[in-house]
Amino acid sequence: CCAEELSKLGANVILIARNQENLDKTIAKLQPGNHRTYKFDISNVEKINDLLLEVNSDYSNAIDGLIYSASCANRVRFKDLTKDIIDSVMKVNFFGFVEFIRSISKQKRRDSSFSAVALSSLASFENTKYFLPYASSKAALESSIRVMANELRSKNIYVSGIRPAYVDTPFI
């Protein structure tokens, strides 16, 4: 887990997830430090700025980085696809990341740097049946990463992405 590795390197880790039990399990595995958890549903995109204001008030140091691994997948046949399904996947997989970066870029100190990495998926360029919302959201994420990386580099904000191979999860 990235959080475990970062804590071994001496980082103070901020964990954000919608499931408190999972947050508690993860934080228990970390090396000692000033770690915090925040129970938050990324699909509440309009509240991300408020969450970051809370995080910044809890920490005197600037946030140095973000690993965005939040993801939502919804297998659905095209004939059953609705705008609500597309919206729910896009909120987590695309809009959430963009809003995190937008809010952080407004709040960060000018003299500090910030790095963000978002996890994408091979689905972003494959044509697997029933994955239209997921594949589209990951393709949008990758496009946004390229544009933000180019635009924000001059402000010491470094944005990149990772497209890992398939991971054996309960969903797969």
GROMACS .gro file of C-alpha atoms in nm:
model
  172
    1CYS     CA    1   0.000   0.000   0.000
    2CYS     CA    2   0.133   0.345  -0.091
    3ALA     CA    3   0.042   0.486   0.250
    4GLU     CA    4   0.251   0.223   0.427
    5GLU     CA    5   0.553   0.288   0.207
    6LEU     CA    6   0.524   0.665   0.249
    7SER     CA    7   0.505   0.632   0.627
    8LYS     CA    8   0.821   0.417   0.621
    9LEU     CA    9   0.992   0.708   0.445
   10GLY     CA   10   0.885   0.945   0.723
   11ALA     CA   11   0.585   1.108   0.554
   12ASN     CA   12   0.281   1.218   0.749
   13VAL     CA   13  -0.002   1.046   0.566
   14ILE     CA   14  -0.352   1.180   0.522
   15LEU     CA   15  -0.601   0.910   0.431
   16ILE     CA   16  -0.935   0.997   0.277
   17ALA     CA   17  -1.205   0.736   0.211
   18ARG     CA   18  -1.574   0.684   0.258
   19ASN     CA   19  -1.531   0.375   0.479
   20GLN     CA   20  -1.405   0.445   0.832
   21GLU     CA   21  -1.330   0.078   0.902
   22ASN     CA   22  -1.093   0.063   0.605
   23LEU     CA   23  -0.932   0.391   0.710
   24ASP     CA   24  -0.874   0.253   1.061
   25LYS     CA   25  -0.723  -0.072   0.926
   26THR     CA   26  -0.485   0.119   0.701
   27ILE     CA   27  -0.372   0.375   0.956
   28ALA     CA   28  -0.297   0.093   1.203
   29LYS     CA   29  -0.037  -0.039   0.956
   30LEU     CA   30   0.153   0.291   0.930
   31GLN     CA   31   0.478   0.379   1.102
   32PRO     CA   32   0.444   0.635   1.383
   33GLY     CA   33   0.378   0.989   1.263
   34ASN     CA   34   0.124   1.268   1.246
   35HIS     CA   35  -0.121   1.070   1.033
   36ARG     CA   36  -0.489   1.153   1.001
   37THR     CA   37  -0.799   1.003   0.849
   38TYR     CA   38  -1.094   1.182   0.696
   39LYS     CA   39  -1.415   1.001   0.619
   40PHE     CA   40  -1.532   1.155   0.293
   41ASP     CA   41  -1.718   1.046  -0.018
   42ILE     CA   42  -1.533   1.175  -0.327
   43SER     CA   43  -1.861   1.181  -0.519
   44ASN     CA   44  -1.942   1.495  -0.314
   45VAL     CA   45  -1.723   1.690  -0.555
   46GLU     CA   46  -1.868   2.024  -0.447
   47LYS     CA   47  -1.739   1.961  -0.089
   48ILE     CA   48  -1.377   1.878  -0.180
   49ASN     CA   49  -1.259   2.236  -0.127
   50ASP     CA   50  -1.417   2.234   0.222
   51LEU     CA   51  -1.241   1.906   0.300
   52LEU     CA   52  -0.906   2.052   0.194
   53LEU     CA   53  -0.964   2.363   0.406
   54GLU     CA   54  -1.021   2.131   0.704
   55VAL     CA   55  -0.707   1.931   0.626
   56ASN     CA   56  -0.501   2.251   0.595
   57SER     CA   57  -0.631   2.378   0.929
   58ASP     CA   58  -0.530   2.048   1.093
   59TYR     CA   59  -0.174   2.061   0.953
   60SER     CA   60   0.062   2.351   0.991
   61ASN     CA   61   0.278   2.227   0.704
   62ALA     CA   62   0.171   2.241   0.344
   63ILE     CA   63   0.045   1.928   0.174
   64ASP     CA   64   0.326   1.803  -0.047
   65GLY     CA   65   0.146   1.550  -0.258
   66LEU     CA   66  -0.158   1.350  -0.353
   67ILE     CA   67  -0.205   0.994  -0.466
   68TYR     CA   68  -0.552   0.975  -0.617
   69SER     CA   69  -0.661   0.614  -0.624
   70ALA     CA   70  -1.033   0.667  -0.577
   71SER     CA   71  -1.223   0.477  -0.840
   72CYS     CA   72  -1.574   0.373  -0.925
   73ALA     CA   73  -1.666   0.111  -1.184
   74ASN     CA   74  -2.009   0.018  -1.298
   75ARG     CA   75  -2.054  -0.258  -1.554
   76VAL     CA   76  -2.362  -0.183  -1.754
   77ARG     CA   77  -2.497  -0.283  -2.093
   78PHE     CA   78  -2.528   0.010  -2.330
   79LYS     CA   79  -2.904  -0.039  -2.355
   80ASP     CA   80  -2.929   0.001  -1.975
   81LEU     CA   81  -2.696   0.300  -1.951
   82THR     CA   82  -2.837   0.615  -1.792
   83LYS     CA   83  -2.701   0.964  -1.737
   84ASP     CA   84  -2.707   0.900  -1.360
   85ILE     CA   85  -2.478   0.598  -1.401
   86ILE     CA   86  -2.236   0.797  -1.616
   87ASP     CA   87  -2.245   1.090  -1.371
   88SER     CA   88  -2.175   0.869  -1.068
   89VAL     CA   89  -1.866   0.716  -1.230
   90MET     CA   90  -1.738   1.046  -1.373
   91LYS     CA   91  -1.771   1.219  -1.034
   92VAL     CA   92  -1.531   0.980  -0.864
   93ASN     CA   93  -1.294   0.888  -1.148
   94PHE     CA   94  -1.258   1.226  -1.318
   95PHE     CA   95  -1.430   1.526  -1.158
   96GLY     CA   96  -1.299   1.443  -0.809
   97PHE     CA   97  -0.937   1.447  -0.920
   98VAL     CA   98  -0.977   1.768  -1.118
   99GLU     CA   99  -1.144   1.936  -0.820
  100PHE     CA  100  -0.870   1.820  -0.580
  101ILE     CA  101  -0.604   1.972  -0.804
  102ARG     CA  102  -0.805   2.290  -0.864
  103SER     CA  103  -0.864   2.341  -0.491
  104ILE     CA  104  -0.508   2.258  -0.393
  105SER     CA  105  -0.368   2.493  -0.656
  106LYS     CA  106  -0.575   2.778  -0.507
  107GLN     CA  107  -0.467   2.701  -0.150
  108LYS     CA  108  -0.101   2.608  -0.185
  109ARG     CA  109   0.178   2.840  -0.084
  110ARG     CA  110   0.353   2.993  -0.383
  111ASP     CA  111   0.699   2.896  -0.256
  112SER     CA  112   0.616   2.526  -0.219
  113SER     CA  113   0.587   2.251  -0.473
  114PHE     CA  114   0.315   1.992  -0.499
  115SER     CA  115   0.304   1.658  -0.680
  116ALA     CA  116  -0.003   1.455  -0.770
  117VAL     CA  117  -0.037   1.110  -0.918
  118ALA     CA  118  -0.368   0.966  -1.033
  119LEU     CA  119  -0.432   0.600  -1.101
  120SER     CA  120  -0.593   0.532  -1.434
  121SER     CA  121  -0.667   0.200  -1.601
  122LEU     CA  122  -0.595  -0.002  -1.911
  123ALA     CA  123  -0.968   0.030  -1.971
  124SER     CA  124  -0.901   0.388  -2.085
  125PHE     CA  125  -0.800   0.263  -2.427
  126GLU     CA  126  -0.950  -0.086  -2.452
  127ASN     CA  127  -1.293  -0.174  -2.582
  128THR     CA  128  -1.425  -0.411  -2.317
  129LYS     CA  129  -1.801  -0.455  -2.331
  130TYR     CA  130  -2.011  -0.297  -2.055
  131PHE     CA  131  -1.735  -0.061  -1.943
  132LEU     CA  132  -1.837   0.257  -2.125
  133PRO     CA  133  -1.870   0.482  -1.814
  134TYR     CA  134  -1.550   0.349  -1.654
  135ALA     CA  135  -1.338   0.355  -1.972
  136SER     CA  136  -1.463   0.702  -2.062
  137SER     CA  137  -1.393   0.840  -1.716
  138LYS     CA  138  -1.038   0.701  -1.715
  139ALA     CA  139  -0.973   0.840  -2.066
  140ALA     CA  140  -1.097   1.180  -1.946
  141LEU     CA  141  -0.872   1.151  -1.641
  142GLU     CA  142  -0.568   1.083  -1.859
  143SER     CA  143  -0.644   1.379  -2.085
  144SER     CA  144  -0.686   1.607  -1.785
  145ILE     CA  145  -0.354   1.489  -1.642
  146ARG     CA  146  -0.170   1.584  -1.963
  147VAL     CA  147  -0.332   1.928  -1.979
  148MET     CA  148  -0.286   2.005  -1.608
  149ALA     CA  149   0.076   1.886  -1.616
  150ASN     CA  150   0.150   2.130  -1.896
  151GLU     CA  151  -0.042   2.421  -1.747
  152LEU     CA  152   0.051   2.390  -1.380
  153ARG     CA  153   0.420   2.303  -1.405
  154SER     CA  154   0.511   2.674  -1.399
  155LYS     CA  155   0.335   2.699  -1.059
  156ASN     CA  156   0.544   2.411  -0.915
  157ILE     CA  157   0.248   2.174  -0.937
  158TYR     CA  158   0.345   1.846  -1.097
  159VAL     CA  159   0.065   1.620  -1.218
  160SER     CA  160   0.116   1.270  -1.353
  161GLY     CA  161  -0.069   0.945  -1.391
  162ILE     CA  162  -0.014   0.574  -1.376
  163ARG     CA  163  -0.195   0.321  -1.591
  164PRO     CA  164  -0.132  -0.005  -1.405
  165ALA     CA  165  -0.202  -0.349  -1.544
  166TYR     CA  166  -0.518  -0.516  -1.426
  167VAL     CA  167  -0.527  -0.570  -1.053
  168ASP     CA  168  -0.698  -0.874  -0.905
  169THR     CA  169  -0.981  -0.711  -0.713
  170PRO     CA  170  -1.326  -0.840  -0.617
  171PHE     CA  171  -1.467  -0.639  -0.909
  172ILE     CA  172  -1.244  -0.813  -1.165
   0.00000   0.00000   0.00000
